[in-house]
CSV table of C-alpha atoms in Angstrom, one decimal:
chain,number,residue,atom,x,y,z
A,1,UNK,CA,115.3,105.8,135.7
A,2,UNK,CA,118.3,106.3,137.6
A,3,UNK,CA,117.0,108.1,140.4
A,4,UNK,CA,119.5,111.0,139.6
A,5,UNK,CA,118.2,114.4,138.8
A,6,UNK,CA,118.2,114.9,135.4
A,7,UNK,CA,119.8,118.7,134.2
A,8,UNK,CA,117.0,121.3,133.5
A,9,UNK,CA,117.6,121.5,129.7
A,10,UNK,CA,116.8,117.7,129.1
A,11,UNK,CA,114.1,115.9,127.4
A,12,UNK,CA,112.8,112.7,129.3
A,13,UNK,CA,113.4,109.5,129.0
A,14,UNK,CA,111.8,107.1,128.8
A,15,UNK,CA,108.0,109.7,128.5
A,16,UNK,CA,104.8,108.7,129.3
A,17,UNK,CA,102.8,108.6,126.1
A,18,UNK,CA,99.3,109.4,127.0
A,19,UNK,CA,101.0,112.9,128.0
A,20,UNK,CA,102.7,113.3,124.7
A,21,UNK,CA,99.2,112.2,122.9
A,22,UNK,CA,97.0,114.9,125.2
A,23,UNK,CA,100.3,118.0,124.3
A,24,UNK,CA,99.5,117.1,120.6
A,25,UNK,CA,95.8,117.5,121.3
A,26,UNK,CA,96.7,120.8,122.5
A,27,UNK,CA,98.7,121.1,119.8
A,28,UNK,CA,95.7,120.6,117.2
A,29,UNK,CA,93.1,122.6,119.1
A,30,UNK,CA,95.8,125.6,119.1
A,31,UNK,CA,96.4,125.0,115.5
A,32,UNK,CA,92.5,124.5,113.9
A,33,UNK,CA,92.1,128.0,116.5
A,34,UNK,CA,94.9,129.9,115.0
A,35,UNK,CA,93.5,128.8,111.1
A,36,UNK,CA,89.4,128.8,111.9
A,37,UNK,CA,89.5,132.1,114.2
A,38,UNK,CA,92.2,133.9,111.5
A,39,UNK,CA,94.4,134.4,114.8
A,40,UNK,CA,98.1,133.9,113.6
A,41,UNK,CA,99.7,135.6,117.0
A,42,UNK,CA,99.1,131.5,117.9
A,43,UNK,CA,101.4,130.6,115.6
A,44,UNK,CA,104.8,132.2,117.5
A,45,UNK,CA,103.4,130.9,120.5
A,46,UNK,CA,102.9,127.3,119.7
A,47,UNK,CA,106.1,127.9,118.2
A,48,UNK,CA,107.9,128.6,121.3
A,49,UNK,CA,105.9,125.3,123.4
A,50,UNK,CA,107.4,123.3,120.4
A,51,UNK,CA,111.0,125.1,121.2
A,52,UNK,CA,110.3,125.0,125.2
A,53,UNK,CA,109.3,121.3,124.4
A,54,UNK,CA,112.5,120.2,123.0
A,55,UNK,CA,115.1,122.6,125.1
A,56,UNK,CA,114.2,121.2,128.3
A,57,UNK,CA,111.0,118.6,128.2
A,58,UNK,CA,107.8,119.7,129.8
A,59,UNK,CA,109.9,122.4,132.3
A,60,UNK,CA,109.2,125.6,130.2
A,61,UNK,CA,106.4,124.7,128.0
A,62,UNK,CA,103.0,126.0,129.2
A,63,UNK,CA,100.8,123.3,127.8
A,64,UNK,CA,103.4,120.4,129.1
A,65,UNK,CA,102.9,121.6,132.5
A,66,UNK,CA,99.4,122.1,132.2
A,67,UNK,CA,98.8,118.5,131.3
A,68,UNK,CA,101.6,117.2,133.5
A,69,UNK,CA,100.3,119.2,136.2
A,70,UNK,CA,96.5,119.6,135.9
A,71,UNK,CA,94.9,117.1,133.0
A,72,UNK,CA,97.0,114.1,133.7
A,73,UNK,CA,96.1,114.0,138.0
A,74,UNK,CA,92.2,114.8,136.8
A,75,UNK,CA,92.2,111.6,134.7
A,76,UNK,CA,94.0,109.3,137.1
A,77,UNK,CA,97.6,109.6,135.5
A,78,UNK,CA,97.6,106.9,133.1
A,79,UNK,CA,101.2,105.7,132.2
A,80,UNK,CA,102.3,104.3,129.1
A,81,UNK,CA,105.9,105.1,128.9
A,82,UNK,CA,107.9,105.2,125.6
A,83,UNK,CA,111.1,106.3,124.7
A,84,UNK,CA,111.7,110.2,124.9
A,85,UNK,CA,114.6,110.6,122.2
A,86,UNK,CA,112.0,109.8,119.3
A,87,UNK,CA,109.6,112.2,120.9
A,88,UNK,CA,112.2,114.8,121.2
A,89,UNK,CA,112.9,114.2,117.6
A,90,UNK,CA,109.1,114.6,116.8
A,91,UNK,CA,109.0,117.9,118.6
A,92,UNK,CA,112.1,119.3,116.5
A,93,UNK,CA,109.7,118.5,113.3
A,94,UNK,CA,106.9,120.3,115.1
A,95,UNK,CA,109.9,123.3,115.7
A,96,UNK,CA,110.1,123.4,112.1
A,97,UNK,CA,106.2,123.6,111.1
A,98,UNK,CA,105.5,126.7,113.8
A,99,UNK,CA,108.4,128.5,113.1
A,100,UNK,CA,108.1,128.0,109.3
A,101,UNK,CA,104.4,129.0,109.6
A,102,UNK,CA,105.4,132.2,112.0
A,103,UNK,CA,108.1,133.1,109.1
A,104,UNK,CA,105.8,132.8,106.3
A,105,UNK,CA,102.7,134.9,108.0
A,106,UNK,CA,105.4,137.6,110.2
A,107,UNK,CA,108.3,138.6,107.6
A,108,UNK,CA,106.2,137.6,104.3
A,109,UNK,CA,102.3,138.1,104.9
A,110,UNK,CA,102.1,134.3,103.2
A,111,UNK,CA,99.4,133.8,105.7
A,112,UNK,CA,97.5,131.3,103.0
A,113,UNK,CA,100.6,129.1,103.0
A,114,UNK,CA,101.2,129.7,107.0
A,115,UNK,CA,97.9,128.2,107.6
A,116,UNK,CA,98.7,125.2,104.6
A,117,UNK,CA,102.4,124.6,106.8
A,118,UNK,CA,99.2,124.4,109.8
A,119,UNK,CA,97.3,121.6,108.6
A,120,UNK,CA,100.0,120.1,107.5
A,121,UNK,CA,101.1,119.7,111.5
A,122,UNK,CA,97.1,119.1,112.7
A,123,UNK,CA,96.7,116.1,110.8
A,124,UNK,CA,100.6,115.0,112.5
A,125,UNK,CA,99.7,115.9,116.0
A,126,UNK,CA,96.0,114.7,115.3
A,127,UNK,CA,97.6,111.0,114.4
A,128,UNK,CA,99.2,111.1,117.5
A,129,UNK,CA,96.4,112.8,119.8
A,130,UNK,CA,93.8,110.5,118.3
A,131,UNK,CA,95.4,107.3,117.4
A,132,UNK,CA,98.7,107.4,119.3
A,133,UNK,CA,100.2,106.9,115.7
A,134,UNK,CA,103.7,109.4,115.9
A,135,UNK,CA,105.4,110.5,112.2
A,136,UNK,CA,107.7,111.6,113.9
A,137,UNK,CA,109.2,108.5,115.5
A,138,UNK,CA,108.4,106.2,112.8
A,139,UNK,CA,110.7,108.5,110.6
A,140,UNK,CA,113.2,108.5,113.9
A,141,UNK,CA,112.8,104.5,113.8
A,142,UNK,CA,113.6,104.6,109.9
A,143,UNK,CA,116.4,107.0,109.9
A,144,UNK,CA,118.0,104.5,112.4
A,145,UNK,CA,117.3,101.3,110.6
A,146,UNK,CA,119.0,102.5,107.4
A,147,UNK,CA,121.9,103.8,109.9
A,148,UNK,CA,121.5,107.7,109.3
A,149,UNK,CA,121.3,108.1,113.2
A,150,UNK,CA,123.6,105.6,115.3
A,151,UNK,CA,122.1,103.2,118.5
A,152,UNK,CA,124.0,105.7,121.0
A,153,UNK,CA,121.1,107.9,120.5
A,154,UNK,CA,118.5,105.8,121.5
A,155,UNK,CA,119.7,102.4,123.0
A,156,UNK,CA,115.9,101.3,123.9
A,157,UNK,CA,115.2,101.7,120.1
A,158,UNK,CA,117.6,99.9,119.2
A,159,UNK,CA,117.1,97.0,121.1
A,160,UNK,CA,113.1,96.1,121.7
A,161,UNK,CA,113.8,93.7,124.3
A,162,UNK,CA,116.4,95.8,126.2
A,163,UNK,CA,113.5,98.5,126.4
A,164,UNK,CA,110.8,96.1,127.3
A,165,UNK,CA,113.1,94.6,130.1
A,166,UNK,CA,113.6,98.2,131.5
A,167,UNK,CA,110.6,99.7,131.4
A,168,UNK,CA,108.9,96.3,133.5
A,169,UNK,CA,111.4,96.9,136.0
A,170,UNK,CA,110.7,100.7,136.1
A,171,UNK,CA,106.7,99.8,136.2
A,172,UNK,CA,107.0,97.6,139.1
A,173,UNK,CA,109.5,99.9,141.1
């Protein structure tokens, strides 16, 4: 890190994982909650974390802050950092399952399908709450190996060792 401020509406970088692993925990809880209780007003509120999430990192989203801000000091702030743009990306996907789901239950009572769209992102987020496994970067990691996004998007990704160098210098500052 540069020590500068970073603007509001930015996404960090690089993002401690265990953070990103306990929001998608939220994530599933909300999401088994919104299907097992039949409570779809969830829906258009995991939609906007997942919105908050991506506009401006963990600044506006409720359940960011709360494990930022409460979890994360109860269990002794474990750090794992890894690089935020693949995240970012990752939330965008999870952006697409809530508002697809709040579409499909809000303007066309597909509430069956809404819930499908759901489970779709529990077993996502689970990977990545449980096992720390993210679809959403891997597809981020692919989509720059076959050159559909360029390295100016995410230098560290690019270049392991680069990323590895920074983020020991970062852990011992």
């Amino acid at each position: 890190m540069t020590g500068t401020k970073d603007p509001f509406f930015s996404f960090p970088h690089p993002i401690n994982s265990y953070v990103a692993r306990w929001v998608a925990a939220g994530v599933v809880i909300m999401a088994i909650a919104t299907i097992a209780l039949d409570q779809p007003w969830i829906m258009p509120i995991m939609a906007y974390g997942f919105i908050a999430r991506v506009a401006a990192g963990p600044r506006l989203s409720p359940l960011a802050m709360f494990v930022t801000k409460v979890l994360q000091p109860a269990i002794g702030h474990p750090t794992k950092f890894v690089a935020g743009p693949p995240k970012r990306f990752a939330a965008m996907i999870g952006v697409v399952f809530t508002v697809t789901a709040t579409v499909l239950h809000f303007a066309f009572g597909l509430t069956g399908v809404a819930y499908g769209v759901l489970g779709a992102l529990i077993f996502a987020a689970g990977l990545e709450a449980v096992f720390g496994l993210c679809l959403g970067c891997h597809f981020f990691s692919l989509m720059m190996r076959v050159g559909i996004l360029p390295e100016s998007v995410c230098e560290d990704c690019a270049d392991f060792t680069r990323r590895q160098a920074r983020l020991e210098a970062e852990a011992q500052a």
